[in-house]
mmCIF file of C-alpha atoms in Angstrom:
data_model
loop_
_atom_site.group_PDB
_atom_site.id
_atom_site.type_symbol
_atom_site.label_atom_id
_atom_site.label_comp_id
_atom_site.label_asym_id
_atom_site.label_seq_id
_atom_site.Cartn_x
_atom_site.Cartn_y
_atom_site.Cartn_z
ATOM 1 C CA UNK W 22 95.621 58.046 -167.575
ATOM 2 C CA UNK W 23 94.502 54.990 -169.342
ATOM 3 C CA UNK W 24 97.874 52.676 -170.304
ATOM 4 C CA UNK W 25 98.506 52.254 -173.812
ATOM 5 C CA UNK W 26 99.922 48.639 -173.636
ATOM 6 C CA UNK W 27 98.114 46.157 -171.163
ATOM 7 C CA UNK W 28 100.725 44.170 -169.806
ATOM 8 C CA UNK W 29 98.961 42.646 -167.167
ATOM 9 C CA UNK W 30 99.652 38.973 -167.547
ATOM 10 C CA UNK W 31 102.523 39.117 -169.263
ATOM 11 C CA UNK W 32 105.342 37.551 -168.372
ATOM 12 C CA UNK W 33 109.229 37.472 -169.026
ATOM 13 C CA UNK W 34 108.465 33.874 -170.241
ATOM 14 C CA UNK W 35 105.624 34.897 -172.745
ATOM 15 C CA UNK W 36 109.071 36.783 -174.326
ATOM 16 C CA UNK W 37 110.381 33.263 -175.730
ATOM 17 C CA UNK W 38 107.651 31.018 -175.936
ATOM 18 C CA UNK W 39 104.338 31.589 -178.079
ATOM 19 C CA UNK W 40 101.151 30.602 -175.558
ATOM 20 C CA UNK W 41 100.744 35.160 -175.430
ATOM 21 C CA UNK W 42 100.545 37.280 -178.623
ATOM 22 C CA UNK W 43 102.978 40.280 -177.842
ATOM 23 C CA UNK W 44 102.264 41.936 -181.355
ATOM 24 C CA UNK W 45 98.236 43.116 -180.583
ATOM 25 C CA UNK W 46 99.561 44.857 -177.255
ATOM 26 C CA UNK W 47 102.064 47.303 -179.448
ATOM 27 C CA UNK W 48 100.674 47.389 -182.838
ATOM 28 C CA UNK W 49 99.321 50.611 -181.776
ATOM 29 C CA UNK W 50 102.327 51.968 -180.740
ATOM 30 C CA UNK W 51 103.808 50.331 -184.338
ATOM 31 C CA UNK W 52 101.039 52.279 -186.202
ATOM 32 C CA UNK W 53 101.561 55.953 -185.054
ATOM 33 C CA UNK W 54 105.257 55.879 -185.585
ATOM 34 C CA UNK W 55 104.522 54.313 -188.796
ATOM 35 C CA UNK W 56 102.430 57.636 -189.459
ATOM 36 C CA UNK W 57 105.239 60.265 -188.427
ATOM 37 C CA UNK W 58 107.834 58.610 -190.318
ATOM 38 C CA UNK W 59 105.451 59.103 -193.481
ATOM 39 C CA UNK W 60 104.572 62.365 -192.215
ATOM 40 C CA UNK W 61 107.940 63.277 -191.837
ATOM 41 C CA UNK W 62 109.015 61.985 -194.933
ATOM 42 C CA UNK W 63 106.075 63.695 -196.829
ATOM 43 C CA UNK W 64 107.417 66.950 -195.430
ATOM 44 C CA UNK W 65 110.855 66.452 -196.171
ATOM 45 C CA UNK W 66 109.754 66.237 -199.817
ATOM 46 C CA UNK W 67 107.717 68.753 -199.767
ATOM 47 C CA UNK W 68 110.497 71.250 -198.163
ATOM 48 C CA UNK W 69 113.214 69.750 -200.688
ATOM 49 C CA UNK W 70 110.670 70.246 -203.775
ATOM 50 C CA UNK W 71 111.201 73.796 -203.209
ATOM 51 C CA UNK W 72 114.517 74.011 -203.933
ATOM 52 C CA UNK W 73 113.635 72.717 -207.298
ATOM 53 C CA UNK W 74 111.795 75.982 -208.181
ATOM 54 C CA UNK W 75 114.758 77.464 -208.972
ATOM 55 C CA UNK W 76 115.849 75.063 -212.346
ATOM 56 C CA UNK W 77 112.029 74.272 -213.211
ATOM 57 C CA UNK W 78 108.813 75.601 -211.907
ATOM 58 C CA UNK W 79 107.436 71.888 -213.351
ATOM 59 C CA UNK W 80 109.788 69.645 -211.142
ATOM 60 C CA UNK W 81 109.368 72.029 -207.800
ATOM 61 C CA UNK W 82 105.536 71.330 -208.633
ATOM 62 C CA UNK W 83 106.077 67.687 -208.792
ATOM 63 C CA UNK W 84 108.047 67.227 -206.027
ATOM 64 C CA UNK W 85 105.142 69.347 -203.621
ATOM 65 C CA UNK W 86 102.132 66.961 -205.396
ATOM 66 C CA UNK W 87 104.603 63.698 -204.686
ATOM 67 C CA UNK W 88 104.875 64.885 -201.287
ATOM 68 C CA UNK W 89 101.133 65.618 -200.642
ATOM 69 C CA UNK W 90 100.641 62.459 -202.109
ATOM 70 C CA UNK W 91 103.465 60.613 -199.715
ATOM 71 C CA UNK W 92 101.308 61.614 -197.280
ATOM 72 C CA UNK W 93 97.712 60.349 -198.200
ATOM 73 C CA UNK W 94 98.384 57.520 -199.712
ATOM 74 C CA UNK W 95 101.268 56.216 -197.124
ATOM 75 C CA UNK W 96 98.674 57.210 -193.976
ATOM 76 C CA UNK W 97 95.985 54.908 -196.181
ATOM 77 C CA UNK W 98 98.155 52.462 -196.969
ATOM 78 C CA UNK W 99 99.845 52.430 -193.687
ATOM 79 C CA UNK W 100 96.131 52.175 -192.158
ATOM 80 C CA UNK W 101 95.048 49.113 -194.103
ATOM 81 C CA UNK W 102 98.380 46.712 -193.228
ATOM 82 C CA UNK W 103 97.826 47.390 -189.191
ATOM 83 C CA UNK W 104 94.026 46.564 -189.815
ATOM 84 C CA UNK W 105 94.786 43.611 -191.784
ATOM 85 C CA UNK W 106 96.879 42.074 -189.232
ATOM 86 C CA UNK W 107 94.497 43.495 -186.210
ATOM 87 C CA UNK W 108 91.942 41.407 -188.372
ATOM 88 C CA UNK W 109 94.359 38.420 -188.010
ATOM 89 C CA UNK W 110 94.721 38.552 -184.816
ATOM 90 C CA UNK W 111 91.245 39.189 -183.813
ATOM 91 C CA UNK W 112 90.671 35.701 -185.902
ATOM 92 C CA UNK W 113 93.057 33.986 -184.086
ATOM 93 C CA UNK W 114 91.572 34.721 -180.405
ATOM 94 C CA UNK W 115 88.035 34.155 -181.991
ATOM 95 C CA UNK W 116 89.169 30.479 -182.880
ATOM 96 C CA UNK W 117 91.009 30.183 -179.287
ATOM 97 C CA UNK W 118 87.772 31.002 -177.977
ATOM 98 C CA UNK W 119 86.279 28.421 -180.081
ATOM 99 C CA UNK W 120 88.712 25.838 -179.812
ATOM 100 C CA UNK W 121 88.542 26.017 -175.823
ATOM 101 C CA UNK W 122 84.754 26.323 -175.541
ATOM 102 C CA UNK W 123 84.250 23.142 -177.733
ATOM 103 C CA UNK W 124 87.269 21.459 -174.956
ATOM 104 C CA UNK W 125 84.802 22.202 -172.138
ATOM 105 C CA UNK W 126 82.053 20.676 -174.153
ATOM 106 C CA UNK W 127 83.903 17.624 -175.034
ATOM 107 C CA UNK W 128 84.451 17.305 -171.113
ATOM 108 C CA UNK W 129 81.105 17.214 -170.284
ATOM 109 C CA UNK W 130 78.839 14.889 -171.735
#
């Protein structure tokens, strides 16, 4: 079974000081909780909406659209922060890259 987090090369060290990025390694892991919890919550509005049917047939309606809704937009939503700071991250080892190819360079006339 492929491993979810690649920790190879991490060390207890690269806990307190900043030369390793932890965060790429678990945003995964970050992200699909991120989607229960709104999944969960979605449902739990959803299920609690139907209680309303019994004082308004309006507000039980509500409640099942907000929690339908809950669920979309939160997952979208949800989807676009992790990318954004993937993207972030993916800029910052493009300019380590950089920064440490144009070091070599310097080094050798």
């Amino acid at each position: 079974m492929k491993n979810i987090i690649d920790t190879d090369g991490l060390s207890f060290k690269d806990l307190f000081f900043f030369n390793k990025m932890i965060t790429p390694k678990i945003i995964t892991i970050v992200y699909w909780i991120s989607l229960i919890l709104i999944a969960i919550s979605g449902l739990v509005i959803i299920f609690s909406s139907l209680f309303l049917f019994r004082y308004s047939f309006g507000t039980g309606l509500m409640g099942i659209i907000s929690g339908i809704l809950t669920i979309i937009v939160g997952s979208v939503f949800t989807r676009i922060g992790y990318e954004l700071i993937s993207i972030l991250f993916n800029i910052n080892k493009n300019i380590e890259k950089l920064a440490s190819n144009k070091s070599i360079d310097n080094k050798n006339p």
